Short mmCIF file of C-alpha atoms and ligand atoms in Angstrom, two decimals:
data_model
loop_
_atom_site.label_atom_id
_atom_site.label_comp_id
_atom_site.label_asym_id
_atom_site.label_seq_id
_atom_site.Cartn_x
_atom_site.Cartn_y
_atom_site.Cartn_z
CA MET A 237 65.82 -65.47 -0.35
CA SER A 238 66.64 -65.99 3.28
CA PHE A 239 69.64 -63.99 4.45
CA LEU A 240 70.18 -65.61 7.83
CA THR A 241 68.93 -69.14 8.44
CA LEU A 242 68.86 -71.19 11.62
CA GLU A 243 68.41 -74.88 10.86
CA SER A 244 67.36 -77.20 13.68
CA LEU A 245 69.59 -75.29 16.05
CA ASN A 246 70.00 -76.92 19.47
CA LYS A 247 71.97 -76.05 22.57
CA GLU A 248 72.30 -78.46 25.43
CA PHE A 249 74.13 -77.86 28.69
CA GLY A 250 74.61 -81.38 30.07
CA ASP A 251 71.14 -82.94 30.03
CA PHE A 252 69.42 -79.54 30.03
CA THR A 253 68.19 -78.24 26.67
CA ALA A 254 68.43 -74.43 26.54
CA VAL A 255 67.40 -74.11 22.86
CA ARG A 256 65.44 -76.83 21.08
CA ASP A 257 65.15 -77.30 17.31
CA MET A 258 65.13 -73.63 16.38
CA ASN A 259 64.20 -73.12 12.72
CA LEU A 260 64.13 -69.56 11.50
CA THR A 261 64.64 -67.75 8.21
CA ILE A 262 65.36 -64.04 8.31
CA GLU A 263 65.23 -61.73 5.29
CA GLN A 264 67.83 -59.09 4.55
CA GLY A 265 66.95 -55.83 6.31
CA GLU A 266 64.44 -57.49 8.63
CA PHE A 267 64.16 -56.53 12.31
CA ILE A 268 63.45 -59.67 14.35
CA SER A 269 62.93 -59.81 18.11
CA LEU A 270 63.45 -62.85 20.30
CA LEU A 271 60.95 -62.34 23.10
CA GLY A 272 60.34 -64.49 26.13
CA PRO A 273 60.63 -64.78 29.90
CA SER A 274 63.93 -65.04 31.75
CA GLY A 275 65.75 -68.29 31.02
CA CYS A 276 63.86 -69.21 27.83
CA GLY A 277 67.02 -69.30 25.70
CA LYS A 278 67.16 -65.87 24.03
CA THR A 279 70.77 -64.99 24.87
CA THR A 280 71.89 -68.56 24.14
CA THR A 281 70.38 -68.28 20.64
CA LEU A 282 72.00 -64.90 20.03
CA GLN A 283 75.39 -66.14 21.21
CA MET A 284 75.23 -69.10 18.85
CA ILE A 285 74.52 -66.69 15.97
CA ALA A 286 77.42 -64.50 17.11
CA GLY A 287 79.71 -67.52 17.28
CA LEU A 288 80.38 -67.12 21.00
CA LEU A 289 78.71 -70.42 21.85
CA PRO A 290 78.94 -73.59 19.72
CA PRO A 291 75.58 -75.25 18.96
CA THR A 292 75.13 -78.85 20.09
CA ARG A 293 73.39 -79.59 16.78
CA GLY A 294 72.11 -77.69 13.78
CA LYS A 295 73.37 -75.12 11.31
CA ILE A 296 73.62 -71.38 10.85
CA LEU A 297 73.72 -70.01 7.29
CA LEU A 298 74.57 -66.40 6.45
CA ASP A 299 73.90 -65.29 2.88
CA GLY A 300 73.92 -68.91 1.75
CA LYS A 301 77.21 -69.77 3.50
CA ASP A 302 77.44 -72.22 6.38
CA ILE A 303 79.02 -70.24 9.24
CA THR A 304 78.26 -72.74 12.02
CA LYS A 305 81.97 -73.30 12.67
CA THR A 306 83.25 -69.84 11.68
CA PRO A 307 84.94 -68.02 14.60
CA PRO A 308 83.18 -64.84 15.84
CA ASN A 309 85.69 -62.32 14.41
CA LYS A 310 85.41 -63.91 10.94
CA ARG A 311 81.61 -63.62 10.99
CA GLY A 312 81.95 -59.85 11.33
CA LEU A 313 78.60 -59.36 13.07
CA GLY A 314 77.89 -56.24 15.13
CA ILE A 315 77.06 -57.00 18.75
CA VAL A 316 75.67 -54.78 21.52
CA PHE A 317 75.26 -56.37 24.92
CA GLN A 318 73.27 -55.19 27.90
CA SER A 319 76.46 -54.11 29.66
CA TYR A 320 77.97 -52.19 26.80
CA ALA A 321 81.41 -51.86 28.42
CA LEU A 322 83.02 -48.85 26.76
CA PHE A 323 86.71 -48.24 27.44
CA PRO A 324 86.74 -45.49 30.10
CA HIS A 325 90.11 -44.03 29.01
CA MET A 326 89.02 -43.58 25.40
CA THR A 327 86.83 -40.85 23.88
CA ALA A 328 83.63 -41.72 22.03
CA THR A 329 85.50 -41.60 18.70
CA GLU A 330 88.35 -43.78 19.99
CA ASN A 331 85.87 -46.28 21.41
CA VAL A 332 84.07 -46.53 18.09
CA ALA A 333 87.30 -46.68 16.07
CA PHE A 334 88.76 -49.44 18.23
CA GLY A 335 87.02 -52.25 16.34
CA LEU A 336 88.44 -50.91 13.07
CA GLU A 337 91.95 -50.80 14.52
CA MET A 338 91.56 -54.50 15.37
CA ARG A 339 90.68 -55.06 11.72
CA GLY A 340 93.80 -53.24 10.54
CA VAL A 341 92.08 -50.17 9.08
CA ALA A 342 94.48 -47.19 8.71
CA LYS A 343 94.20 -44.36 11.24
CA VAL A 344 92.77 -41.61 9.01
CA GLU A 345 90.07 -43.89 7.62
CA ARG A 346 89.34 -45.19 11.14
CA MET A 347 88.66 -41.72 12.47
CA ASP A 348 86.55 -40.78 9.43
CA ARG A 349 84.38 -43.87 9.71
CA ALA A 350 84.04 -43.47 13.49
CA ARG A 351 82.80 -39.91 12.94
CA VAL A 352 80.24 -41.10 10.37
CA ALA A 353 79.00 -43.79 12.77
CA LEU A 354 78.71 -41.26 15.62
CA ASP A 355 76.74 -38.95 13.31
CA GLN A 356 74.41 -41.83 12.50
CA VAL A 357 73.54 -42.21 16.17
CA LYS A 358 73.31 -38.40 16.51
CA LEU A 359 76.38 -38.05 18.71
CA GLY A 360 78.56 -36.05 16.35
CA GLN A 361 79.04 -33.24 18.87
CA PHE A 362 80.05 -35.69 21.63
CA ALA A 363 82.92 -37.23 19.66
CA HIS A 364 85.56 -35.98 22.13
CA ARG A 365 83.76 -36.88 25.33
CA TYR A 366 84.80 -39.70 27.62
CA PRO A 367 82.17 -42.26 28.74
CA LYS A 368 81.95 -40.74 32.24
CA GLU A 369 81.04 -37.38 30.66
CA MET A 370 77.99 -38.86 28.91
CA SER A 371 74.51 -39.98 29.98
CA GLY A 372 73.42 -43.62 29.94
CA GLY A 373 71.55 -43.13 26.69
CA GLN A 374 74.52 -41.43 25.04
CA ARG A 375 76.86 -44.24 26.13
CA GLN A 376 74.37 -46.74 24.77
CA ARG A 377 74.49 -44.97 21.42
CA VAL A 378 78.31 -45.04 21.42
CA ALA A 379 78.06 -48.81 21.89
CA LEU A 380 75.65 -48.93 18.95
CA ALA A 381 78.00 -46.82 16.80
CA ARG A 382 80.84 -49.18 17.73
CA ALA A 383 78.77 -52.13 16.44
CA LEU A 384 77.68 -50.29 13.27
CA VAL A 385 81.06 -48.88 12.27
CA ILE A 386 82.28 -52.24 10.95
CA GLU A 387 79.23 -52.26 8.61
CA PRO A 388 78.10 -55.66 9.82
CA PRO A 389 75.75 -57.82 7.73
CA VAL A 390 73.76 -58.52 10.91
CA LEU A 391 73.36 -56.47 14.08
CA LEU A 392 72.81 -58.50 17.27
CA LEU A 393 71.35 -56.65 20.24
CA ASP A 394 70.97 -58.30 23.66
CA GLU A 395 68.66 -56.21 25.87
CA PRO A 396 70.50 -53.04 24.77
CA LEU A 397 67.97 -50.66 26.31
CA SER A 398 67.41 -52.32 29.67
CA ASN A 399 69.84 -50.05 31.57
CA LEU A 400 67.99 -46.90 30.54
CA ASP A 401 65.18 -45.16 32.39
CA ALA A 402 61.62 -45.56 31.05
CA LYS A 403 61.41 -42.32 29.09
CA LEU A 404 64.82 -42.65 27.45
CA ARG A 405 64.09 -46.27 26.63
CA GLU A 406 60.97 -45.25 24.69
CA GLU A 407 62.87 -42.54 22.80
CA MET A 408 65.69 -44.95 21.98
CA ARG A 409 63.22 -47.53 20.64
CA ILE A 410 62.05 -45.08 18.01
CA GLU A 411 65.56 -43.82 17.20
CA LEU A 412 66.98 -47.30 16.94
CA ARG A 413 64.17 -48.47 14.68
CA LEU A 414 64.48 -45.42 12.39
CA LEU A 415 68.26 -45.83 12.18
CA GLN A 416 67.89 -49.56 11.44
CA GLN A 417 65.42 -48.83 8.63
CA ASP A 418 67.64 -46.05 7.34
CA ILE A 419 70.77 -48.16 6.96
CA GLY A 420 68.79 -51.35 6.29
CA VAL A 421 70.88 -53.58 8.53
CA THR A 422 69.37 -56.98 9.38
CA THR A 423 68.82 -56.90 13.13
CA ILE A 424 68.05 -59.42 15.86
CA LEU A 425 66.99 -57.97 19.19
CA VAL A 426 66.75 -60.00 22.38
CA THR A 427 64.28 -58.64 24.90
CA HIS A 428 61.89 -59.76 27.62
CA ASP A 429 59.97 -56.49 27.22
CA GLN A 430 56.90 -57.14 25.06
CA GLU A 431 56.31 -53.45 24.36
CA GLU A 432 59.84 -53.13 23.04
CA ALA A 433 59.36 -56.13 20.75
CA LEU A 434 55.91 -54.98 19.55
CA SER A 435 57.03 -51.43 18.81
CA MET A 436 60.26 -52.19 16.95
CA SER A 437 60.01 -55.48 15.08
CA ASP A 438 58.96 -56.68 11.66
CA ARG A 439 58.45 -60.10 13.23
CA ILE A 440 58.63 -61.45 16.75
CA VAL A 441 59.77 -64.91 17.80
CA VAL A 442 58.17 -65.77 21.14
CA MET A 443 60.23 -68.31 23.06
CA LYS A 444 59.27 -70.52 25.98
CA ASP A 445 61.55 -73.03 27.70
CA GLY A 446 63.88 -73.23 24.71
CA ASP A 447 61.05 -73.68 22.17
CA MET A 448 59.56 -71.25 19.69
CA ALA A 449 56.00 -70.66 20.84
CA GLN A 450 55.00 -68.47 17.86
CA ILE A 451 56.52 -66.37 15.08
CA ALA A 452 54.40 -63.50 13.78
CA ALA A 453 54.26 -59.81 12.93
CA PRO A 454 53.47 -57.66 16.00
CA LEU A 455 49.78 -56.99 15.26
CA ASP A 456 49.12 -60.64 14.32
CA LEU A 457 50.83 -61.84 17.46
CA TYR A 458 48.77 -59.52 19.63
CA GLU A 459 45.43 -60.17 17.94
CA ARG A 460 45.88 -63.85 17.08
CA PRO A 461 48.08 -65.53 19.67
CA LEU A 462 48.28 -69.31 19.19
CA ASN A 463 47.95 -70.25 22.84
CA THR A 464 47.32 -68.93 26.33
CA PHE A 465 51.04 -68.51 26.99
CA VAL A 466 51.52 -66.09 24.09
CA SER A 467 48.24 -64.28 24.78
CA ASP A 468 49.28 -63.73 28.39
CA PHE A 469 52.95 -62.89 27.75
CA VAL A 470 52.42 -60.52 24.83
CA GLY A 471 50.27 -57.70 26.13
CA LYS A 472 47.98 -58.01 29.11
CA THR A 473 44.94 -60.22 29.11
CA ASN A 474 42.22 -61.80 31.22
CA LEU A 475 42.34 -65.60 31.10
CA ILE A 476 38.96 -67.11 31.98
CA LYS A 477 38.28 -70.79 32.62
CA ALA A 478 35.24 -72.16 30.86
CA ARG A 479 33.74 -75.44 29.64
CA ALA A 480 32.31 -76.24 26.26
CA ALA A 481 28.59 -76.80 25.73
CA ALA A 482 26.87 -78.22 22.65
CA GLY A 483 26.82 -75.67 19.82
CA SER A 484 25.53 -75.69 16.27
CA GLN A 485 27.61 -75.47 13.09
CA GLY A 486 29.88 -72.41 12.99
CA GLN A 487 29.35 -71.71 16.66
CA SER A 488 31.16 -72.59 19.84
CA VAL A 489 29.23 -72.25 23.05
CA VAL A 490 31.00 -72.01 26.36
CA ILE A 491 29.83 -71.79 29.91
CA VAL A 492 31.70 -69.75 32.45
CA ASP A 493 30.91 -71.09 35.88
CA GLY A 494 29.44 -68.55 38.26
CA HIS A 495 31.48 -67.47 41.22
CA ALA A 496 30.00 -67.54 44.69
CA ASP A 497 31.45 -64.12 45.49
CA THR A 498 30.15 -62.39 42.36
CA LEU A 499 26.89 -61.03 41.14
CA THR A 500 25.38 -63.71 38.90
CA GLN A 501 25.27 -67.41 38.13
CA ASN A 502 26.71 -69.26 35.15
CA LEU A 503 27.22 -67.28 31.99
CA THR A 504 26.75 -68.80 28.55
CA LEU A 505 28.53 -67.25 25.58
CA ALA A 506 28.12 -68.13 21.91
CA LEU A 507 31.21 -67.36 19.88
CA PRO A 508 32.06 -67.65 16.21
CA GLY A 509 33.98 -70.86 15.47
CA GLU A 510 33.67 -74.61 15.20
CA ALA A 511 31.41 -76.48 17.61
CA LEU A 512 33.45 -77.80 20.54
CA ILE A 513 33.40 -81.20 22.19
CA GLU A 514 30.89 -80.91 25.00
CA GLY A 515 32.40 -80.86 28.46
CA GLU A 516 35.91 -79.98 27.23
CA SER A 517 37.83 -77.46 29.34
CA VAL A 518 38.68 -74.31 27.42
CA THR A 519 40.19 -70.92 28.20
CA LEU A 520 38.90 -67.56 27.07
CA SER A 521 41.19 -64.60 26.72
CA ILE A 522 39.90 -61.02 26.58
CA ARG A 523 42.27 -58.08 26.56
CA PRO A 524 41.48 -55.33 29.10
CA GLU A 525 41.12 -52.62 26.46
CA LYS A 526 38.57 -54.56 24.37
CA PHE A 527 35.82 -54.05 26.96
CA LEU A 528 33.27 -51.27 26.76
CA MET A 529 32.25 -50.01 30.16
CA SER A 530 29.18 -47.85 30.72
CA LYS A 531 27.06 -46.54 33.56
CA GLU A 532 23.71 -47.65 32.15
CA GLY A 533 24.40 -50.68 30.00
CA PRO A 534 23.82 -52.65 27.91
CA GLY A 535 26.08 -55.39 29.21
CA HIS A 536 26.86 -57.47 32.24
CA LYS A 537 26.58 -55.81 35.61
CA VAL A 538 29.92 -55.46 37.38
CA GLU A 539 31.21 -53.91 40.55
CA VAL A 540 34.37 -51.81 40.54
CA GLN A 541 36.83 -53.17 43.11
CA ALA A 542 39.77 -50.94 42.30
CA SER A 543 40.22 -47.85 40.17
CA ILE A 544 43.66 -46.69 39.11
CA PHE A 545 44.38 -43.59 37.06
CA MET A 546 47.20 -44.22 34.58
CA GLY A 547 47.26 -40.87 32.76
CA ALA A 548 46.29 -41.92 29.24
CA SER A 549 43.84 -44.51 30.60
CA TRP A 550 42.02 -45.88 33.62
CA LEU A 551 42.72 -49.36 34.92
CA TYR A 552 39.87 -51.05 36.78
CA ARG A 553 39.59 -54.35 38.57
CA VAL A 554 35.97 -55.43 38.49
CA ASN A 555 33.91 -58.26 39.88
CA SER A 556 31.94 -59.76 37.00
CA PRO A 557 29.93 -62.86 36.13
CA MET A 558 33.20 -64.20 34.70
CA GLY A 559 35.07 -63.58 37.92
CA GLU A 560 37.62 -60.87 38.53
CA LEU A 561 38.60 -58.95 35.38
CA PHE A 562 41.01 -56.19 34.49
CA VAL A 563 39.52 -53.50 32.30
CA THR A 564 41.22 -50.47 30.77
CA GLN A 565 39.32 -47.54 29.37
CA PRO A 566 40.78 -44.47 27.65
CA ASN A 567 40.93 -41.25 29.67
CA THR A 568 38.48 -38.84 28.05
CA GLY A 569 39.07 -36.11 30.60
CA ALA A 570 35.95 -36.94 32.64
CA ALA A 571 36.10 -38.55 36.09
CA GLY A 572 36.43 -42.34 36.00
CA TYR A 573 34.56 -44.98 38.00
CA ALA A 574 35.34 -45.19 41.70
CA LYS A 575 35.74 -48.21 43.97
CA GLY A 576 32.27 -49.57 44.81
CA ASP A 577 30.57 -48.16 41.69
CA THR A 578 28.29 -50.37 39.64
CA ALA A 579 28.86 -50.42 35.88
CA TYR A 580 28.01 -52.47 32.80
CA LEU A 581 30.52 -54.33 30.70
CA SER A 582 30.14 -55.42 27.10
CA TRP A 583 32.54 -56.53 24.38
CA PRO A 584 32.45 -57.33 20.68
CA ASP A 585 32.29 -61.07 19.83
CA ASP A 586 35.67 -60.98 18.16
CA ALA A 587 37.32 -59.65 21.33
CA VAL A 588 37.10 -63.13 22.82
CA MET A 589 39.93 -65.50 21.97
CA LEU A 590 39.14 -69.14 22.60
CA PHE A 591 41.83 -71.70 23.40
CA SER A 592 41.12 -75.38 23.67
CA GLU A 593 43.36 -75.81 26.68
CA ALA A 594 42.74 -75.51 30.38
CA ALA A 595 44.08 -72.31 31.98
N1 ATP B 212 76.83 -72.05 30.46
C1 ATP B 212 75.67 -72.54 30.89
N2 ATP B 212 75.62 -73.70 31.57
C2 ATP B 212 74.46 -74.24 31.98
N3 ATP B 212 73.25 -73.65 31.76
C3 ATP B 212 73.23 -72.50 31.09
C4 ATP B 212 74.44 -71.87 30.61
N4 ATP B 212 74.10 -70.72 29.98
C5 ATP B 212 72.75 -70.64 30.06
N5 ATP B 212 72.24 -71.70 30.72
C6 ATP B 212 70.81 -71.94 30.98
O1 ATP B 212 70.11 -71.94 29.75
C7 ATP B 212 68.84 -71.30 29.90
C8 ATP B 212 68.73 -70.20 28.90
O2 ATP B 212 69.61 -69.15 29.25
P1 ATP B 212 69.64 -67.77 28.45
O3 ATP B 212 70.77 -66.96 28.98
O4 ATP B 212 69.64 -68.05 27.00
O5 ATP B 212 68.24 -67.14 28.89
P2 ATP B 212 67.57 -65.77 28.45
O6 ATP B 212 66.33 -66.11 27.71
O7 ATP B 212 68.56 -64.90 27.77
O8 ATP B 212 67.14 -65.15 29.86
P3 ATP B 212 67.27 -63.64 30.46
O9 ATP B 212 66.05 -62.92 29.99
O10 ATP B 212 67.23 -63.89 31.94
O11 ATP B 212 68.56 -63.06 29.99
C9 ATP B 212 68.77 -70.85 31.35
O12 ATP B 212 68.00 -71.77 32.07
C10 ATP B 212 70.20 -70.84 31.81
O13 ATP B 212 70.30 -71.11 33.19
MG1 MG B 213 69.53 -63.10 28.32
#
């Protein structure tokens, strides 16, 4: 049974629609991410769930109860915002216990529960520190403990890791996910970072201009995006303009127009799938890591325009019969291709995603 339900949720600011007809059912214990570019309506959605912003239309149900008009403090949800705003004059324990004081919990119990929450986020030994005596990551965890200590039915996180440096952010992703699974709290994370969403979520809701573009589990979303927007926003990809040619049953044939500045003329590709309407504009999407690059072939001849060493992998920009492409190849320890090198590019049929829309 759905634990948290959004029913045709809408938010309008004047004649601008920030969130349009959001329908979502979330299971108990699920970790859901709202992912999308700046301004797509992620924070607005989260604030409606928190009760900080009234919806223009629609309903929010928690555990079968309509909470659309319930004030935020009566919903009892745990919230961590990007700016986690700890009280500077209070220790970690006092910061965490503060929410319990507001709820009228007696002092001894408050301190006990605050200590348990700090242990959960592995900050037991920092209980007596003030915020200015802690690192960004430690402060972030105090904010998390403060949200968890009230044992909320739902944890709402709005870009909670965006203030942290890259390495700490990656560590916190894993810790946060393990903690969430451990205590089983239903969690909604707002992020514009696709890696964060992919690595932490059970399901991801991709949003665009107030609409839901796709809802799927991370691997499905990455491998089977519904449109060019999702394929380009989630992960990196090469979007290639093409036009449909006549194909037989179970086959779509597309022609990629040759580019004057590249090495060959038009390229015809036969792909698995329904025959397309001849002449229709389509878009191909191939992820950079799906290519196989070799010195001798087989494959299409390409010229390396740029070669960038990324540590775990090489990133190349190549000139190909399909135009300019980004290609990543794993670092095997051997030297990579250099600018100006000739190489051969191939790819498995199923690496090509075909969208019947113009790029
Ligand atoms: N109080 C408001 N009045 C008018 N427009 C608003 C208001 N709050 C938000 N908006 C608009 O609604 C849209 C969605 O805003 P929202 O804060 O939900 O975006 P977001 O997806 O969280 O973006 P970001 O990643 O930048 O935080 C934006 O275009 C924003 O300008
Ligand atoms: Mg936001």
